[in-house]
């Protein structure tokens, strides 16, 4: 089976992170001002610097989001060949969802570079597993592929929602203390909200495409969601 160009584009889109991983890791370890642009490079009296805990949380959030978007891109890229061959009417939908995820991945690739966040060292493994999950569920049929997408998008969307709530708590704490909120924090919050909402649109598409009709739907989606939670947890730390 010939793999379409968008799979290789998705794969190579993520490869530059591997080549710069050591540089970013060294910068992260030696430069204690990582994320100062998000809170501590601020006016002396009106903006409060990020605490180490807040810096660590935001660093992990960006790392996890980049990982999740990589997985989504590669799953779509792996599912698409057989999907559109057997169901030509789904070509436009698959392209739409792929383009959304590719845009999300680009956003977090840029944030990783901008804030010198250390990428997860599990990047190569996640590439293999995401591609394998996409191929496997597509070989199981359209309903299984859509159920996989439903589960992945629901878990990613839920994770974004937790992050949004945590950032809002940070902002509320600063405002209650009489501090101004830096523009980059507000921009990050807006980005997380936008991408969360876009992620949570995709499960509706999958339901329209018979995801719920898959035999053992709950078993498959439960497995995929648990796997996503595991990947999120690991990527937070390594």
Coordinates of N, CA and C in Angstrom, one line a residue:
X1 N 0.9 -1.2 0.0 CA 0.0 0.0 0.0 C 0.9 1.2 0.0
X2 N 0.6 2.1 -0.9 CA 1.4 3.4 -1.0 C 0.9 4.3 0.1
X3 N 1.9 4.8 0.8 CA 1.6 5.8 1.9 C 1.5 7.2 1.2
X4 N 0.5 8.0 1.5 CA 0.4 9.3 0.9 C 1.4 10.3 1.4
X5 N 1.5 11.3 0.6 CA 2.5 12.3 1.0 C 2.3 13.0 2.3
X6 N 1.0 13.1 2.7 CA 0.8 13.7 4.0 C 1.3 12.9 5.2
X7 N 1.5 11.6 5.1 CA 2.1 10.9 6.2 C 3.5 11.2 6.3
X8 N 4.3 11.2 5.2 CA 5.7 11.6 5.3 C 5.9 13.0 5.7
X9 N 4.9 13.9 5.3 CA 5.0 15.3 5.7 C 4.8 15.4 7.2
X10 N 3.9 14.6 7.7 CA 3.6 14.6 9.2 C 4.8 14.1 9.9
X11 N 5.4 13.0 9.4 CA 6.5 12.4 10.1 C 7.7 13.4 10.1
X12 N 8.1 13.9 9.0 CA 9.2 14.8 8.9 C 9.0 16.1 9.6
X13 N 7.7 16.5 9.7 CA 7.4 17.7 10.5 C 7.9 17.6 11.9
X14 N 7.9 16.4 12.4 CA 8.3 16.2 13.8 C 9.8 15.9 14.0
X15 N 10.5 15.5 12.9 CA 11.9 15.1 13.0 C 12.8 16.2 13.5
X16 N 12.6 17.5 13.1 CA 13.5 18.5 13.5 C 13.6 18.6 15.0
X17 N 12.6 18.3 15.8 CA 12.6 18.3 17.2 C 13.7 17.3 17.7
X18 N 13.8 16.2 17.1 CA 14.8 15.2 17.5 C 16.2 15.7 17.4
X19 N 16.5 16.4 16.3 CA 17.8 16.9 16.0 C 18.2 18.1 16.9
X20 N 17.2 18.8 17.4 CA 17.5 19.9 18.3 C 17.2 19.6 19.8
X21 N 16.9 18.3 20.0 CA 16.5 17.9 21.4 C 17.6 18.2 22.4
X22 N 18.9 17.8 22.0 CA 19.9 18.0 23.0 C 20.2 19.5 23.2
X23 N 20.1 20.3 22.2 CA 20.3 21.7 22.4 C 19.3 22.3 23.3
X24 N 18.0 22.0 23.1 CA 16.9 22.5 23.9 C 17.1 22.0 25.3
X25 N 17.5 20.7 25.5 CA 17.6 20.2 26.8 C 18.7 20.9 27.6
X26 N 19.8 21.2 26.9 CA 20.9 21.9 27.5 C 20.5 23.3 27.9
X27 N 19.8 24.0 27.0 CA 19.3 25.3 27.4 C 18.4 25.3 28.5
X28 N 17.5 24.3 28.6 CA 16.5 24.2 29.7 C 17.2 24.0 31.0
X29 N 18.3 23.1 31.0 CA 19.0 22.8 32.2 C 19.9 23.9 32.7
X30 N 20.5 24.7 31.8 CA 21.4 25.7 32.2 C 20.9 27.1 32.3
X31 N 19.8 27.4 31.7 CA 19.2 28.7 31.7 C 18.0 28.7 32.7
X32 N 18.2 29.2 33.9 CA 17.2 29.2 34.9 C 16.1 30.2 34.6
X33 N 16.3 31.0 33.6 CA 15.2 32.0 33.3 C 14.3 31.5 32.2
X34 N 14.3 30.2 32.0 CA 13.3 29.6 31.0 C 11.9 30.0 31.6
X35 N 11.0 30.5 30.6 CA 9.7 30.9 30.9 C 9.6 32.3 31.6
X36 N 10.8 33.0 31.7 CA 10.7 34.3 32.3 C 9.8 35.2 31.4
X37 N 9.8 34.9 30.1 CA 9.0 35.7 29.2 C 7.5 35.5 29.5
X38 N 7.1 34.5 30.2 CA 5.8 34.2 30.6 C 5.3 34.8 31.9
X39 N 6.3 35.4 32.6 CA 5.9 35.9 33.9 C 6.9 36.8 34.6
X40 N 8.2 36.5 34.5 CA 9.1 37.2 35.3 C 9.9 38.3 34.6
X41 N 9.8 38.4 33.3 CA 10.4 39.6 32.6 C 9.3 40.6 32.5
X42 N 8.9 41.2 33.6 CA 7.8 42.0 33.8 C 8.1 43.3 34.5
X43 N 7.3 44.2 34.5 CA 7.5 45.5 35.2 C 7.6 45.1 36.7
X44 N 8.5 45.9 37.4 CA 8.8 45.5 38.8 C 7.7 45.5 39.7
X45 N 6.8 46.5 39.6 CA 5.8 46.6 40.7 C 4.4 46.1 40.3
X46 N 4.2 45.8 39.0 CA 2.8 45.5 38.6 C 2.6 44.0 38.2
X47 N 3.7 43.3 37.9 CA 3.5 41.9 37.4 C 4.4 41.0 38.3
X48 N 3.8 39.9 38.7 CA 4.5 39.0 39.6 C 5.2 37.9 38.8
X49 N 6.4 37.6 39.2 CA 7.1 36.6 38.5 C 6.5 35.2 38.7
X50 N 6.6 34.3 37.8 CA 6.2 33.0 38.0 C 7.0 32.3 39.1
X51 N 6.3 31.5 39.9 CA 7.0 30.6 40.8 C 7.6 29.5 40.1
X52 N 8.6 28.8 40.7 CA 9.2 27.6 40.1 C 8.1 26.6 39.7
X53 N 7.1 26.4 40.6 CA 6.0 25.5 40.3 C 5.2 25.9 39.1
X54 N 4.9 27.1 39.0 CA 4.2 27.6 37.8 C 5.0 27.5 36.5
X55 N 6.3 27.8 36.6 CA 7.2 27.6 35.4 C 7.2 26.1 35.0
X56 N 7.3 25.2 36.0 CA 7.3 23.8 35.7 C 6.0 23.3 35.1
X57 N 4.9 23.8 35.6 CA 3.6 23.4 35.1 C 3.4 23.8 33.6
X58 N 3.8 25.1 33.3 CA 3.6 25.5 32.0 C 4.6 24.8 31.0
X59 N 5.8 24.6 31.5 CA 6.7 23.8 30.6 C 6.2 22.4 30.3
X60 N 5.7 21.7 31.3 CA 5.1 20.4 31.1 C 3.9 20.5 30.2
X61 N 3.1 21.5 30.4 CA 1.9 21.6 29.6 C 2.2 21.8 28.1
X62 N 3.2 22.6 27.8 CA 3.5 22.8 26.4 C 4.2 21.5 25.8
X63 N 5.0 20.8 26.6 CA 5.6 19.6 26.2 C 4.5 18.5 25.9
X64 N 3.6 18.4 26.8 CA 2.5 17.4 26.7 C 1.6 17.7 25.5
X65 N 1.3 19.0 25.3 CA 0.4 19.3 24.1 C 1.1 19.1 22.8
X66 N 2.4 19.4 22.8 CA 3.2 19.1 21.5 C 3.1 17.6 21.2
X67 N 3.3 16.8 22.3 CA 3.3 15.3 22.1 C 1.9 14.8 21.6
X68 N 0.9 15.4 22.3 CA -0.5 15.0 21.9 C -0.8 15.3 20.4
X69 N -0.4 16.5 20.0 CA -0.7 16.9 18.6 C 0.1 16.1 17.6
X70 N 1.4 15.7 18.0 CA 2.1 14.8 17.1 C 1.4 13.5 17.0
X71 N 0.9 12.9 18.1 CA 0.2 11.7 18.0 C -1.0 11.8 17.1
X72 N -1.8 12.8 17.2 CA -3.0 13.0 16.4 C -2.7 13.1 14.9
X73 N -1.6 13.9 14.6 CA -1.3 14.1 13.2 C -0.9 12.7 12.6
X74 N -0.1 11.9 13.3 CA 0.4 10.7 12.8 C -0.7 9.6 12.7
X75 N -1.7 9.7 13.6 CA -2.8 8.8 13.6 C -3.6 9.0 12.3
X76 N -3.9 10.3 12.1 CA -4.7 10.7 10.9 C -4.0 10.3 9.6
X77 N -2.7 10.6 9.6 CA -1.9 10.3 8.4 C -1.9 8.8 8.1
X78 N -1.8 8.0 9.2 CA -1.8 6.5 9.0 C -3.2 6.0 8.6
X79 N -4.2 6.6 9.1 CA -5.6 6.1 8.8 C -6.1 6.5 7.4
X80 N -5.6 7.6 6.9 CA -6.2 8.2 5.7 C -6.1 7.3 4.4
X81 N -5.0 6.6 4.1 CA -4.9 5.9 2.8 C -6.1 5.0 2.6
X82 N -6.3 4.0 3.5 CA -7.4 3.0 3.3 C -8.7 3.7 3.5
X83 N -8.8 4.6 4.4 CA -10.1 5.2 4.7 C -10.7 5.9 3.4
X84 N -9.9 6.7 2.8 CA -10.4 7.5 1.6 C -10.5 6.6 0.4
X85 N -9.7 5.5 0.4 CA -9.9 4.5 -0.7 C -11.2 3.8 -0.6
X86 N -11.5 3.4 0.6 CA -12.8 2.6 0.8 C -14.0 3.5 0.9
X87 N -13.8 4.7 1.4 CA -14.9 5.6 1.7 C -14.5 7.0 1.1
X88 N -14.6 7.1 -0.2 CA -14.2 8.4 -0.8 C -14.9 9.6 -0.3
X89 N -16.1 9.4 0.2 CA -16.9 10.5 0.7 C -16.3 11.1 2.0
X90 N -15.4 10.4 2.6 CA -14.7 10.9 3.9 C -13.4 11.7 3.6
X91 N -13.1 11.8 2.3 CA -11.8 12.5 2.0 C -11.7 13.9 2.6
X92 N -12.8 14.7 2.4 CA -12.8 16.1 2.8 C -12.7 16.2 4.3
X93 N -13.5 15.3 5.0 CA -13.5 15.3 6.5 C -12.1 14.9 7.0
X94 N -11.5 13.9 6.5 CA -10.2 13.5 7.0 C -9.1 14.6 6.7
X95 N -9.2 15.2 5.6 CA -8.3 16.3 5.3 C -8.5 17.5 6.2
X96 N -9.7 17.8 6.5 CA -10.0 18.9 7.4 C -9.5 18.6 8.8
X97 N -9.7 17.4 9.3 CA -9.2 17.1 10.7 C -7.7 17.0 10.7
X98 N -7.1 16.4 9.7 CA -5.6 16.4 9.6 C -5.1 17.8 9.6
X99 N -5.6 18.7 8.8 CA -5.1 20.1 8.7 C -5.2 20.8 10.1
X100 N -6.3 20.5 10.8 CA -6.4 21.1 12.1 C -5.3 20.7 13.0
X101 N -5.1 19.4 13.1 CA -4.1 18.8 13.9 C -2.7 19.3 13.5
X102 N -2.4 19.3 12.2 CA -1.1 19.8 11.8 C -0.9 21.3 12.2
X103 N -1.9 22.1 12.2 CA -1.8 23.4 12.7 C -1.6 23.5 14.1
X104 N -2.2 22.6 14.9 CA -2.0 22.6 16.4 C -0.5 22.2 16.7
X105 N 0.0 21.2 15.9 CA 1.3 20.7 16.1 C 2.3 21.8 15.8
X106 N 2.1 22.6 14.8 CA 3.0 23.7 14.4 C 3.0 24.7 15.5
X107 N 1.8 25.0 16.1 CA 1.7 26.0 17.2 C 2.6 25.6 18.3
X108 N 2.5 24.3 18.8 CA 3.2 23.9 19.9 C 4.7 23.7 19.6
X109 N 5.0 23.3 18.4 CA 6.4 23.3 18.0 C 7.0 24.7 18.2
X110 N 6.3 25.7 17.7 CA 6.8 27.1 17.9 C 6.9 27.5 19.3
X111 N 5.9 27.1 20.1 CA 6.0 27.5 21.6 C 7.1 26.8 22.3
X112 N 7.4 25.5 21.9 CA 8.5 24.8 22.4 C 9.8 25.5 22.2
X113 N 10.0 26.0 20.9 CA 11.2 26.7 20.6 C 11.3 28.1 21.3
X114 N 10.2 28.8 21.2 CA 10.1 30.2 21.8 C 10.5 30.2 23.3
X115 N 9.9 29.2 24.0 CA 10.1 29.2 25.5 C 11.2 28.2 25.9
X116 N 11.9 27.7 24.9 CA 13.0 26.8 25.2 C 12.6 25.6 26.2
X117 N 11.5 25.1 25.8 CA 10.9 24.0 26.6 C 11.6 22.7 26.1
X118 N 12.0 21.8 27.1 CA 12.6 20.5 26.7 C 11.5 19.6 26.1
X119 N 11.7 19.1 24.9 CA 10.8 18.2 24.3 C 10.9 16.8 25.1
X120 N 9.9 16.0 25.1 CA 9.9 14.7 25.7 C 11.0 13.8 25.0
X121 N 11.7 13.1 25.8 CA 12.7 12.2 25.2 C 12.0 10.9 24.6
X122 N 10.7 10.8 24.9 CA 9.9 9.7 24.3 C 9.4 10.0 22.9
X123 N 9.8 11.1 22.3 CA 9.3 11.4 21.0 C 9.4 10.3 20.0
X124 N 10.5 9.6 19.8 CA 10.6 8.6 18.8 C 9.6 7.4 19.1
X125 N 9.5 7.1 20.3 CA 8.5 6.0 20.7 C 7.1 6.4 20.4
X126 N 6.7 7.6 20.7 CA 5.4 8.1 20.5 C 5.1 8.1 19.0
X127 N 6.1 8.4 18.2 CA 5.9 8.4 16.7 C 5.5 7.0 16.2
X128 N 6.2 6.0 16.7 CA 6.0 4.6 16.3 C 4.6 4.2 16.8
X129 N 4.3 4.4 18.0 CA 3.0 4.0 18.6 C 1.8 4.7 18.0
X130 N 1.9 6.0 17.7 CA 0.8 6.7 17.1 C 0.5 6.2 15.7
X131 N 1.6 6.0 14.9 CA 1.4 5.4 13.6 C 0.8 4.1 13.6
X132 N 1.3 3.2 14.5 CA 0.8 1.9 14.7 C -0.7 1.8 15.1
X133 N -1.1 2.7 16.0 CA -2.5 2.8 16.4 C -3.3 3.2 15.2
X134 N -2.9 4.2 14.4 CA -3.6 4.6 13.3 C -3.8 3.5 12.2
X135 N -2.7 2.8 11.9 CA -2.8 1.7 10.9 C -3.7 0.6 11.4
X136 N -3.5 0.2 12.7 CA -4.3 -0.9 13.2 C -5.8 -0.7 13.3
X137 N -6.2 0.5 13.7 CA -7.6 0.8 13.8 C -8.2 0.9 12.4
X138 N -7.4 1.5 11.5 CA -8.0 1.6 10.1 C -8.2 0.2 9.5
X139 N -7.2 -0.7 9.8 CA -7.4 -2.1 9.2 C -8.6 -2.8 9.9
X140 N -9.0 -2.3 11.0 CA -10.2 -2.9 11.7 C -11.5 -2.4 11.1
X141 N -11.4 -1.4 10.3 CA -12.6 -0.8 9.6 C -12.9 0.6 10.0
X142 N -13.8 1.2 9.2 CA -14.1 2.6 9.4 C -14.6 2.9 10.8
X143 N -15.4 2.1 11.3 CA -16.0 2.4 12.6 C -14.9 2.4 13.7
X144 N -14.0 1.4 13.6 CA -12.9 1.4 14.6 C -12.0 2.6 14.5
X145 N -11.7 3.0 13.3 CA -10.8 4.1 13.1 C -11.5 5.4 13.7
X146 N -12.8 5.5 13.4 CA -13.5 6.7 14.0 C -13.6 6.6 15.5
X147 N -13.8 5.4 16.0 CA -13.8 5.2 17.5 C -12.5 5.6 18.1
X148 N -11.4 5.2 17.4 CA -10.1 5.6 17.9 C -9.9 7.1 17.9
X149 N -10.3 7.8 16.8 CA -10.3 9.2 16.8 C -11.1 9.9 17.9
X150 N -12.3 9.3 18.1 CA -13.2 9.8 19.1 C -12.5 9.8 20.5
X151 N -11.9 8.7 20.8 CA -11.2 8.5 22.1 C -10.0 9.5 22.3
X152 N -9.2 9.5 21.2 CA -8.0 10.4 21.3 C -8.4 11.9 21.5
X153 N -9.4 12.3 20.7 CA -9.8 13.7 20.7 C -10.4 14.1 22.0
X154 N -11.2 13.1 22.6 CA -11.9 13.4 23.9 C -10.8 13.5 25.0
X155 N -9.8 12.7 25.0 CA -8.8 12.7 26.0 C -7.9 13.9 25.9
X156 N -7.6 14.3 24.7 CA -6.8 15.5 24.5 C -7.6 16.7 24.8
X157 N -8.8 16.8 24.4 CA -9.7 17.9 24.8 C -9.8 18.0 26.3
X158 N -10.0 16.9 27.0 CA -10.1 17.0 28.5 C -8.8 17.5 29.1
X159 N -7.7 17.1 28.6 CA -6.4 17.6 29.1 C -6.2 19.1 28.9
X160 N -6.6 19.5 27.7 CA -6.6 21.0 27.5 C -7.5 21.7 28.5
X161 N -8.6 21.1 28.8 CA -9.6 21.8 29.7 C -9.0 21.9 31.1
X162 N -8.3 20.9 31.5 CA -7.6 21.0 32.8 C -6.6 22.1 32.8
X163 N -5.8 22.2 31.7 CA -4.8 23.2 31.6 C -5.4 24.6 31.6
X164 N -6.5 24.8 30.9 CA -7.1 26.1 30.9 C -7.6 26.5 32.3
X165 N -8.1 25.5 33.0 CA -8.6 25.8 34.4 C -7.4 26.2 35.3
X166 N -6.3 25.5 35.1 CA -5.1 25.8 35.9 C -4.6 27.2 35.6
X167 N -4.5 27.6 34.3 CA -4.0 28.9 34.0 C -4.9 30.0 34.5
X168 N -6.2 29.7 34.4 CA -7.2 30.7 34.9 C -7.0 30.9 36.4
X169 N -6.7 29.9 37.1 CA -6.4 30.0 38.6 C -5.2 30.9 38.8
X170 N -4.1 30.7 38.0 CA -2.9 31.5 38.1 C -3.3 33.0 37.9
X171 N -4.1 33.3 36.9 CA -4.4 34.6 36.5 C -5.3 35.2 37.6
X172 N -6.2 34.5 38.1 CA -7.1 35.0 39.2 C -6.3 35.3 40.5
X173 N -5.3 34.5 40.8 CA -4.4 34.7 41.9 C -3.6 36.0 41.8
X174 N -3.1 36.3 40.6 CA -2.4 37.6 40.3 C -3.3 38.7 40.4
X175 N -4.5 38.6 39.8 CA -5.4 39.7 39.8 C -5.9 40.1 41.3
X176 N -6.2 39.0 42.0 CA -6.6 39.2 43.4 C -5.5 39.9 44.3
X177 N -4.2 39.6 43.9 CA -3.1 40.3 44.6 C -2.8 41.6 44.0
X178 N -3.5 42.1 43.1 CA -3.3 43.5 42.5 C -2.2 43.5 41.5
X179 N -1.9 42.4 40.9 CA -0.9 42.3 39.8 C -1.5 42.3 38.5
X180 N -0.8 42.8 37.5 CA -1.2 42.7 36.1 C -0.8 41.4 35.6
X181 N -1.5 41.0 34.5 CA -1.2 39.7 33.9 C -0.5 39.9 32.6
X182 N 0.7 39.3 32.4 CA 1.5 39.5 31.2 C 0.8 39.0 29.9
X183 N 1.0 39.7 28.8 CA 0.3 39.4 27.6 C 0.6 38.0 27.1
X184 N 1.8 37.4 27.4 CA 2.0 36.1 26.9 C 1.3 35.0 27.6
X185 N 1.0 35.3 28.9 CA 0.1 34.3 29.6 C -1.3 34.4 29.0
X186 N -1.8 35.5 28.7 CA -3.1 35.7 28.1 C -3.2 35.0 26.7
X187 N -2.1 35.2 26.0 CA -2.0 34.6 24.7 C -2.0 33.1 24.7
X188 N -1.2 32.6 25.7 CA -1.2 31.1 25.9 C -2.6 30.6 26.3
X189 N -3.2 31.3 27.2 CA -4.6 30.8 27.6 C -5.5 30.8 26.4
X190 N -5.5 31.9 25.6 CA -6.3 32.0 24.4 C -6.0 30.8 23.4
X191 N -4.8 30.5 23.3 CA -4.4 29.4 22.4 C -4.9 28.1 22.9
X192 N -4.8 27.8 24.2 CA -5.2 26.6 24.8 C -6.8 26.5 24.6
X193 N -7.5 27.5 24.8 CA -8.9 27.5 24.7 C -9.3 27.2 23.3
X194 N -8.7 27.9 22.3 CA -9.1 27.7 20.9 C -8.8 26.3 20.5
X195 N -7.7 25.7 20.8 CA -7.3 24.4 20.4 C -8.2 23.4 21.1
X196 N -8.5 23.6 22.4 CA -9.4 22.7 23.1 C -10.8 22.6 22.4
X197 N -11.3 23.8 22.0 CA -12.6 23.8 21.4 C -12.6 23.1 20.0
X198 N -11.5 23.3 19.3 CA -11.3 22.6 18.0 C -11.2 21.1 18.2
X199 N -10.5 20.7 19.2 CA -10.3 19.2 19.4 C -11.7 18.6 19.7
X200 N -12.5 19.3 20.5 CA -13.8 18.7 20.9 C -14.8 18.8 19.9
X201 N -14.5 19.4 18.7 CA -15.4 19.3 17.6 C -15.3 17.9 16.9
X202 N -14.1 17.4 16.9 CA -13.8 16.2 16.1 C -14.6 14.9 16.6
X203 N -14.8 14.7 17.9 CA -15.7 13.6 18.3 C -17.1 13.6 17.7
X204 N -17.6 14.8 17.5 CA -19.0 14.9 16.9 C -18.9 14.4 15.5
X205 N -17.8 14.7 14.8 CA -17.7 14.2 13.4 C -17.6 12.7 13.4
X206 N -16.9 12.1 14.4 CA -16.7 10.6 14.4 C -18.0 9.9 14.7
X207 N -18.8 10.5 15.5 CA -20.1 9.9 15.8 C -21.0 9.9 14.6
X208 N -20.9 11.0 13.8 CA -21.7 11.1 12.6 C -21.2 10.0 11.6
X209 N -20.0 9.6 11.8 CA -19.4 8.6 10.9 C -19.4 7.2 11.5
X210 N -20.4 6.9 12.4 CA -20.7 5.6 12.9 C -19.7 5.0 13.9
X211 N -18.9 5.9 14.6 CA -18.0 5.4 15.6 C -18.7 4.6 16.6
X212 N -19.9 5.0 17.0 CA -20.6 4.3 18.1 C -21.1 2.9 17.7
X213 N -21.1 2.7 16.4 CA -21.6 1.4 15.9 C -20.6 0.3 15.9
X214 N -19.4 0.6 16.2 CA -18.3 -0.4 16.3 C -18.6 -1.4 17.4
X215 N -18.5 -2.7 17.1 CA -18.6 -3.7 18.1 C -17.5 -3.5 19.2
X216 N -17.8 -3.6 20.4 CA -16.9 -3.4 21.5 C -16.3 -2.0 21.5
X217 N -17.2 -1.0 21.2 CA -16.8 0.4 21.1 C -16.3 0.9 22.4
X218 N -16.9 0.5 23.5 CA -16.5 1.0 24.8 C -15.1 0.4 25.2
X219 N -14.9 -0.8 24.8 CA -13.6 -1.5 25.1 C -12.5 -0.8 24.4
X220 N -12.7 -0.5 23.1 CA -11.6 0.1 22.3 C -11.4 1.5 22.8
X221 N -12.4 2.3 22.9 CA -12.2 3.7 23.3 C -11.6 3.8 24.7
X222 N -12.0 2.9 25.6 CA -11.5 2.9 27.0 C -10.0 2.6 26.9
X223 N -9.6 1.6 26.1 CA -8.1 1.3 26.0 C -7.4 2.5 25.4
X224 N -7.9 3.1 24.3 CA -7.2 4.2 23.7 C -7.1 5.4 24.7
X225 N -8.2 5.7 25.4 CA -8.1 6.8 26.3 C -7.1 6.6 27.5
X226 N -7.1 5.3 28.0 CA -6.1 5.0 29.0 C -4.7 5.1 28.5
X227 N -4.5 4.7 27.2 CA -3.2 4.8 26.6 C -2.8 6.3 26.5
X228 N -3.7 7.1 26.1 CA -3.4 8.6 26.0 C -3.1 9.2 27.4
X229 N -3.8 8.8 28.4 CA -3.5 9.3 29.7 C -2.1 8.9 30.2
X230 N -1.8 7.6 29.8 CA -0.4 7.2 30.2 C 0.7 8.0 29.4
X231 N 0.4 8.3 28.2 CA 1.4 9.0 27.4 C 1.5 10.5 27.9
X232 N 0.4 11.0 28.3 CA 0.4 12.4 28.9 C 1.2 12.4 30.2
X233 N 1.0 11.4 31.1 CA 1.7 11.4 32.3 C 3.2 11.2 32.1
X234 N 3.6 10.3 31.2 CA 5.0 10.1 31.0 C 5.6 11.4 30.4
X235 N 4.9 12.0 29.5 CA 5.5 13.2 28.8 C 5.6 14.4 29.7
X236 N 4.8 14.4 30.8 CA 5.0 15.5 31.8 C 6.4 15.5 32.4
X237 N 6.9 14.3 32.6 CA 8.1 14.1 33.4 C 9.3 13.8 32.6
X238 N 9.2 13.1 31.5 CA 10.4 12.8 30.6 C 10.2 13.3 29.2

